[in-house]
């Protein structure tokens, strides 16, 4: 064990939300997860995770979603800190502060983002020096989306979404995110999909050619047409009002619209910033969505914004 004599200091890591540009869901695996083929896309909606040496382990969540997030040992950020401490043989408690801007249970992997941010922040605070690959491996133990939160950009995910490969893509895209005031539970969405698919065919686990072509070209209109999420019918089945959100956004002029991951956030693609502002205003005025945010993607994955050292790139 390392000594606890480290001077008091803190590290803050900024970490993005994700949407899935394409999400193909295969059969359920023996471990209960589903086989996936997905295209992750990190968008500019962030949580900031600060870790600070402390006498006891603890977590504080700030922001409008704080009441929806556990402030105890079940918080994914706390689990991440303890996992790294145990793997690295560190015995230095930290207090974790999460400034949360990513909606909770919104299908944007906010909990995974916090776990990723905490791994990177603690690694720096404790001077562990893990490679990015080692952090990703540890992250996969905490949740399927954690490795992507570390990587960011646009990437293909296979396995249960935790095995990443780069995607050749160009351009930046403007998104309008229609939030919901009631979350959707990821396990319930997968269970609903299994129910709807009973005896049905399961798709081949490869991203579509149209998605890959759209990303290579950087053409937003093509990307809008290629958006695809196998979980969307299950999300619409459990929250039918999402259909109206999707219809309204498309009528107002989005290039494409999709339920993000397991929902209920709906992501609309627009041609530029100005059209994004127009859509955000019109969606808000229509009353179909209680809150609307705008974000650009892709953005970088978890990165230190204040603190002593950055981890080595693998
Ligand atoms: P995904 O897209 O990966 O399915 P999500 O965005 O739909 O995830 P999260 O916001 O990650 O959902 O939260 C899912 C559950 O995890 C909630 O019940 C929440 O209370 C719990 N949770 C635990 N730790 C955290 C955290 N640090 N931030 C957010 N939620 C957390």
Coordinates of C-alpha atoms and ligand atoms in Angstrom, one line a residue:
X1 CA 0.0 0.0 0.0
X2 CA 1.1 3.6 -0.7
X3 CA 1.3 6.1 2.1
X4 CA -1.5 8.6 2.7
X5 CA 1.0 11.4 3.0
X6 CA 0.2 13.0 -0.4
X7 CA -0.4 16.7 -0.1
X8 CA -4.0 17.8 -0.5
X9 CA -4.7 18.5 -4.1
X10 CA -7.5 17.9 -6.6
X11 CA -7.9 16.9 -10.3
X12 CA -10.9 17.8 -12.5
X13 CA -11.8 15.8 -15.6
X14 CA -14.3 16.9 -18.2
X15 CA -16.2 14.0 -19.8
X16 CA -18.8 14.0 -22.6
X17 CA -22.2 12.4 -23.1
X18 CA -22.7 10.1 -26.1
X19 CA -25.4 9.4 -28.6
X20 CA -25.5 6.3 -30.8
X21 CA -25.6 7.1 -34.5
X22 CA -26.4 3.5 -35.1
X23 CA -27.3 0.8 -32.6
X24 CA -27.8 -2.7 -33.8
X25 CA -28.9 -5.2 -31.1
X26 CA -28.2 -8.9 -31.5
X27 CA -29.3 -11.7 -29.3
X28 CA -29.0 -11.8 -25.6
X29 CA -25.6 -13.3 -24.4
X30 CA -25.1 -15.8 -21.7
X31 CA -24.0 -13.0 -19.3
X32 CA -27.3 -11.2 -19.8
X33 CA -25.9 -8.4 -22.0
X34 CA -26.8 -8.3 -25.7
X35 CA -24.4 -8.5 -28.6
X36 CA -24.2 -5.1 -30.1
X37 CA -22.8 -3.3 -33.1
X38 CA -22.9 0.4 -32.5
X39 CA -21.5 3.7 -33.7
X40 CA -20.8 6.0 -30.7
X41 CA -20.6 9.7 -31.1
X42 CA -19.4 12.0 -28.3
X43 CA -21.4 15.3 -28.0
X44 CA -20.6 18.5 -26.2
X45 CA -22.7 18.0 -23.2
X46 CA -20.4 17.3 -20.2
X47 CA -20.1 16.3 -16.6
X48 CA -17.0 17.7 -14.7
X49 CA -15.7 15.2 -12.1
X50 CA -13.3 16.5 -9.4
X51 CA -11.5 14.2 -7.1
X52 CA -9.8 15.5 -4.0
X53 CA -7.7 13.8 -1.3
X54 CA -9.9 13.4 1.8
X55 CA -10.1 11.7 5.1
X56 CA -13.0 9.5 4.0
X57 CA -14.5 8.3 0.7
X58 CA -17.4 10.4 -0.3
X59 CA -19.4 11.8 -3.3
X60 CA -21.3 15.0 -3.9
X61 CA -23.5 15.6 -7.0
X62 CA -24.3 19.2 -8.1
X63 CA -26.7 20.4 -10.7
X64 CA -30.4 20.0 -11.6
X65 CA -30.2 16.2 -11.7
X66 CA -28.5 15.7 -8.4
X67 CA -31.5 14.3 -6.6
X68 CA -31.7 11.5 -9.2
X69 CA -28.2 10.2 -8.6
X70 CA -27.1 8.1 -5.5
X71 CA -24.5 9.9 -3.3
X72 CA -23.2 6.7 -1.8
X73 CA -21.0 3.7 -2.6
X74 CA -23.4 2.7 -5.4
X75 CA -22.6 5.8 -7.4
X76 CA -20.6 4.6 -10.5
X77 CA -18.0 7.3 -9.9
X78 CA -17.4 5.9 -6.4
X79 CA -17.2 2.4 -7.7
X80 CA -14.7 3.5 -10.3
X81 CA -12.5 5.2 -7.6
X82 CA -12.5 2.1 -5.4
X83 CA -11.8 -0.2 -8.4
X84 CA -8.7 1.8 -9.4
X85 CA -7.5 2.1 -5.7
X86 CA -7.7 -1.7 -5.3
X87 CA -6.0 -2.4 -8.6
X88 CA -3.2 0.1 -8.0
X89 CA -2.8 -0.7 -4.3
X90 CA -3.7 2.8 -3.2
X91 CA -5.0 3.6 0.2
X92 CA -5.9 7.3 -0.1
X93 CA -9.6 8.1 0.1
X94 CA -11.0 10.8 -2.2
X95 CA -14.0 13.0 -2.2
X96 CA -15.6 13.1 -5.6
X97 CA -17.6 16.1 -6.8
X98 CA -19.7 15.6 -9.9
X99 CA -21.0 18.8 -11.6
X100 CA -23.6 17.1 -13.7
X101 CA -25.0 18.5 -17.0
X102 CA -25.7 15.1 -18.6
X103 CA -29.3 14.0 -18.1
X104 CA -29.8 11.0 -15.8
X105 CA -31.3 7.8 -17.3
X106 CA -31.5 9.7 -20.6
X107 CA -29.7 7.2 -22.8
X108 CA -26.6 9.5 -22.9
X109 CA -24.4 7.4 -20.6
X110 CA -24.0 9.9 -17.9
X111 CA -23.2 7.4 -15.2
X112 CA -20.6 5.8 -17.5
X113 CA -19.1 9.3 -18.2
X114 CA -18.7 9.9 -14.4
X115 CA -17.0 6.5 -14.0
X116 CA -14.6 7.3 -16.9
X117 CA -13.9 10.8 -15.5
X118 CA -13.2 9.4 -12.0
X119 CA -10.8 6.7 -13.3
X120 CA -8.8 9.4 -15.2
X121 CA -8.9 11.9 -12.3
X122 CA -7.9 9.4 -9.6
X123 CA -5.2 7.9 -11.9
X124 CA -3.7 11.4 -12.1
X125 CA -4.3 12.3 -8.4
X126 CA -2.6 9.1 -7.2
X127 CA 0.1 9.3 -9.9
X128 CA -0.7 5.7 -10.9
X129 CA 0.4 6.3 -14.6
X130 CA -2.1 3.9 -16.2
X131 CA -2.1 3.7 -20.0
X132 CA -5.3 4.7 -21.8
X133 CA -5.8 1.0 -22.7
X134 CA -5.5 0.0 -19.0
X135 CA -8.1 2.6 -18.0
X136 CA -10.4 1.4 -20.8
X137 CA -10.1 -2.2 -19.6
X138 CA -10.9 -1.2 -16.1
X139 CA -13.8 1.0 -17.4
X140 CA -15.3 -2.0 -19.2
X141 CA -15.7 -3.8 -15.8
X142 CA -17.8 -0.9 -14.6
X143 CA -20.1 -0.5 -17.6
X144 CA -20.2 -1.1 -21.4
X145 CA -20.1 2.6 -22.3
X146 CA -17.2 3.6 -20.0
X147 CA -14.4 2.8 -22.5
X148 CA -16.1 5.1 -25.1
X149 CA -16.4 7.9 -22.6
X150 CA -12.6 7.8 -22.2
X151 CA -12.0 7.7 -26.0
X152 CA -14.7 10.1 -27.3
X153 CA -14.9 11.2 -31.0
X154 CA -16.8 8.8 -33.2
X155 CA -16.1 5.1 -32.7
X156 CA -17.5 1.7 -33.5
X157 CA -18.4 -0.5 -30.5
X158 CA -18.7 -4.3 -30.6
X159 CA -19.1 -7.0 -28.0
X160 CA -21.5 -5.4 -25.5
X161 CA -20.3 -2.0 -26.8
X162 CA -17.1 -2.0 -24.8
X163 CA -14.7 -3.1 -27.7
X164 CA -13.9 0.0 -29.7
X165 CA -12.5 0.6 -33.1
X166 CA -11.9 4.0 -34.7
X167 CA -14.3 5.2 -37.4
X168 CA -13.0 7.1 -40.4
X169 CA -15.1 10.2 -40.4
X170 CA -14.9 13.9 -41.1
X171 CA -16.9 17.0 -40.2
X172 CA -18.7 18.3 -37.3
X173 CA -22.4 17.8 -36.7
X174 CA -25.0 20.0 -34.9
X175 CA -27.4 18.3 -32.7
X176 CA -30.6 19.4 -30.9
X177 CA -31.4 17.2 -27.9
X178 CA -35.0 16.9 -26.7
X179 CA -34.8 15.8 -23.1
X180 CA -37.5 14.1 -21.1
X181 CA -38.6 14.6 -17.6
X182 CA -39.0 10.8 -16.9
X183 CA -36.1 8.5 -17.5
X184 CA -36.1 5.1 -19.1
X185 CA -34.4 2.1 -17.5
X186 CA -31.9 0.5 -19.8
X187 CA -32.6 -3.1 -18.6
X188 CA -36.4 -2.5 -19.1
X189 CA -35.8 -1.3 -22.7
X190 CA -33.8 -4.4 -23.6
X191 CA -36.4 -6.6 -21.9
X192 CA -39.1 -4.8 -24.0
X193 CA -37.1 -5.3 -27.2
X194 CA -36.7 -9.1 -26.4
X195 CA -40.5 -9.2 -25.8
X196 CA -41.3 -7.5 -29.1
X197 CA -38.9 -9.6 -31.0
X198 CA -40.0 -13.0 -29.5
X199 CA -39.6 -15.5 -32.3
X200 CA -38.6 -12.7 -34.7
X201 CA -35.4 -12.3 -36.6
X202 CA -32.3 -10.7 -35.1
X203 CA -30.2 -8.5 -37.4
X204 CA -26.7 -9.0 -38.6
X205 CA -24.2 -7.3 -36.3
X206 CA -22.5 -4.9 -38.8
X207 CA -22.9 -1.2 -39.1
X208 CA -24.7 -0.2 -42.3
X209 CA -22.8 0.8 -45.4
X210 CA -24.9 3.9 -45.6
X211 CA -23.7 5.0 -42.1
X212 CA -20.0 4.4 -42.9
X213 CA -20.4 6.3 -46.2
X214 CA -22.1 9.2 -44.6
X215 CA -19.5 9.5 -41.9
X216 CA -16.7 9.3 -44.5
X217 CA -18.3 12.0 -46.6
X218 CA -19.1 14.3 -43.7
X219 CA -22.4 15.0 -45.3
X220 CA -25.0 15.8 -42.6
X221 CA -28.0 15.1 -44.8
X222 CA -26.7 11.5 -45.6
X223 CA -26.0 11.0 -41.9
X224 CA -29.5 12.1 -41.0
X225 CA -30.9 9.4 -43.3
X226 CA -28.6 6.7 -42.0
X227 CA -29.4 7.2 -38.2
X228 CA -30.7 3.9 -36.9
X229 CA -31.5 2.5 -33.4
X230 CA -32.9 -1.0 -32.9
X231 CA -33.9 0.0 -29.4
X232 CA -36.1 2.8 -30.7
X233 CA -39.3 0.7 -31.1
X234 CA -38.9 -0.5 -27.5
X235 CA -38.4 3.1 -26.2
X236 CA -41.5 4.2 -28.2
X237 CA -43.5 1.3 -26.8
X238 CA -42.6 2.3 -23.2
X239 CA -42.9 6.1 -23.8
X240 CA -45.3 6.5 -26.7
X241 CA -45.1 10.4 -26.5
X242 CA -41.6 10.1 -28.0
X243 CA -43.3 9.5 -31.4
X244 CA -44.7 13.0 -31.2
X245 CA -41.3 14.4 -30.3
X246 CA -39.7 12.7 -33.3
X247 CA -42.5 13.7 -35.7
X248 CA -42.5 17.3 -34.5
X249 CA -38.7 17.6 -34.9
X250 CA -38.8 16.2 -38.4
X251 CA -41.7 18.4 -39.4
X252 CA -39.8 21.4 -38.2
X253 CA -36.9 20.6 -40.5
X254 CA -34.4 18.3 -38.8
X255 CA -32.2 16.2 -41.2
X256 CA -32.8 13.2 -39.0
X257 CA -34.0 12.2 -35.6
X258 CA -33.3 9.3 -33.4
X259 CA -33.9 8.1 -29.8
X260 CA -30.5 8.2 -28.1
X261 CA -29.4 4.7 -26.9
X262 CA -32.0 3.4 -24.6
X263 CA -33.8 6.8 -24.5
X264 CA -35.7 8.8 -23.8
X265 CA -33.6 11.7 -25.1
X266 CA -34.3 12.3 -28.8
X267 CA -31.3 13.6 -30.8
X268 CA -32.1 15.7 -33.9
X269 CA -29.4 16.4 -36.6
X270 CA -29.5 19.9 -38.2
X271 CA -27.4 21.4 -40.9
X272 CA -25.8 24.2 -38.9
X273 CA -25.8 26.2 -35.6
X274 CA -28.5 28.6 -36.8
X275 CA -30.9 25.9 -37.8
X276 CA -30.1 24.3 -34.5
X277 CA -31.2 27.4 -32.7
X278 CA -34.4 27.5 -34.8
X279 CA -35.3 23.9 -34.1
X280 CA -34.5 24.3 -30.3
X281 CA -36.9 27.3 -30.1
X282 CA -39.6 25.6 -32.2
X283 CA -39.4 22.4 -30.2
X284 CA -39.6 24.3 -26.9
X285 CA -42.6 26.3 -28.2
X286 CA -44.4 23.2 -29.4
X287 CA -44.4 21.9 -25.8
X288 CA -43.5 18.4 -26.8
X289 CA -40.3 18.4 -24.8
X290 CA -39.8 19.8 -21.3
X291 CA -36.1 20.8 -22.0
X292 CA -34.0 21.2 -25.1
X293 CA -30.2 21.4 -25.4
X294 CA -27.9 21.9 -28.3
X295 CA -24.5 20.2 -28.8
X296 CA -21.8 19.7 -31.4
X297 CA -20.2 16.4 -32.1
X298 CA -17.8 14.7 -32.2
X299 CA -15.9 16.0 -29.2
X300 CA -12.9 14.5 -27.4
X301 CA -13.3 12.0 -24.6
X302 CA -12.5 12.4 -20.9
X303 CA -9.6 14.9 -20.4
X304 CA -8.1 16.7 -17.5
X305 CA -9.0 20.3 -17.2
X306 CA -7.2 21.1 -14.0
X307 CA -4.6 19.0 -12.1
X308 CA -1.2 17.6 -12.0
X309 CA -0.6 15.0 -14.7
X310 CA -2.2 13.5 -17.8
X311 CA -2.2 9.7 -18.3
X312 CA 0.1 8.3 -21.0
X313 CA -1.7 7.6 -24.3
X314 CA -1.5 3.8 -24.8
Ligands
LIG1 P1 -27.0 4.5 -20.7 O1 -27.1 5.4 -21.9 O2 -25.5 4.1 -20.5 O3 -27.9 3.4 -20.6 P2 -28.3 6.4 -19.1 O4 -27.7 7.7 -19.5 O5 -29.6 6.0 -19.6 O6 -27.2 5.3 -19.4 P3 -27.4 7.0 -16.4 O7 -27.6 8.5 -16.4 O8 -26.0 6.5 -16.6 O9 -28.4 6.4 -17.5 O10 -28.0 6.4 -15.1 C1 -28.5 5.1 -15.0 C2 -28.7 4.8 -13.5 O11 -27.5 4.8 -12.8 C3 -29.6 5.8 -12.7 O12 -30.6 5.0 -12.0 C4 -28.7 6.5 -11.7 O13 -29.4 6.7 -10.5 C5 -27.6 5.5 -11.5 N1 -26.3 6.1 -11.3 C6 -25.3 5.7 -10.5 N2 -24.2 6.5 -10.5 C7 -24.5 7.5 -11.4 C8 -23.9 8.7 -11.8 N3 -22.6 9.0 -11.4 N4 -24.5 9.5 -12.7 C9 -25.7 9.1 -13.1 N5 -26.4 8.1 -12.7 C10 -25.8 7.2 -11.9

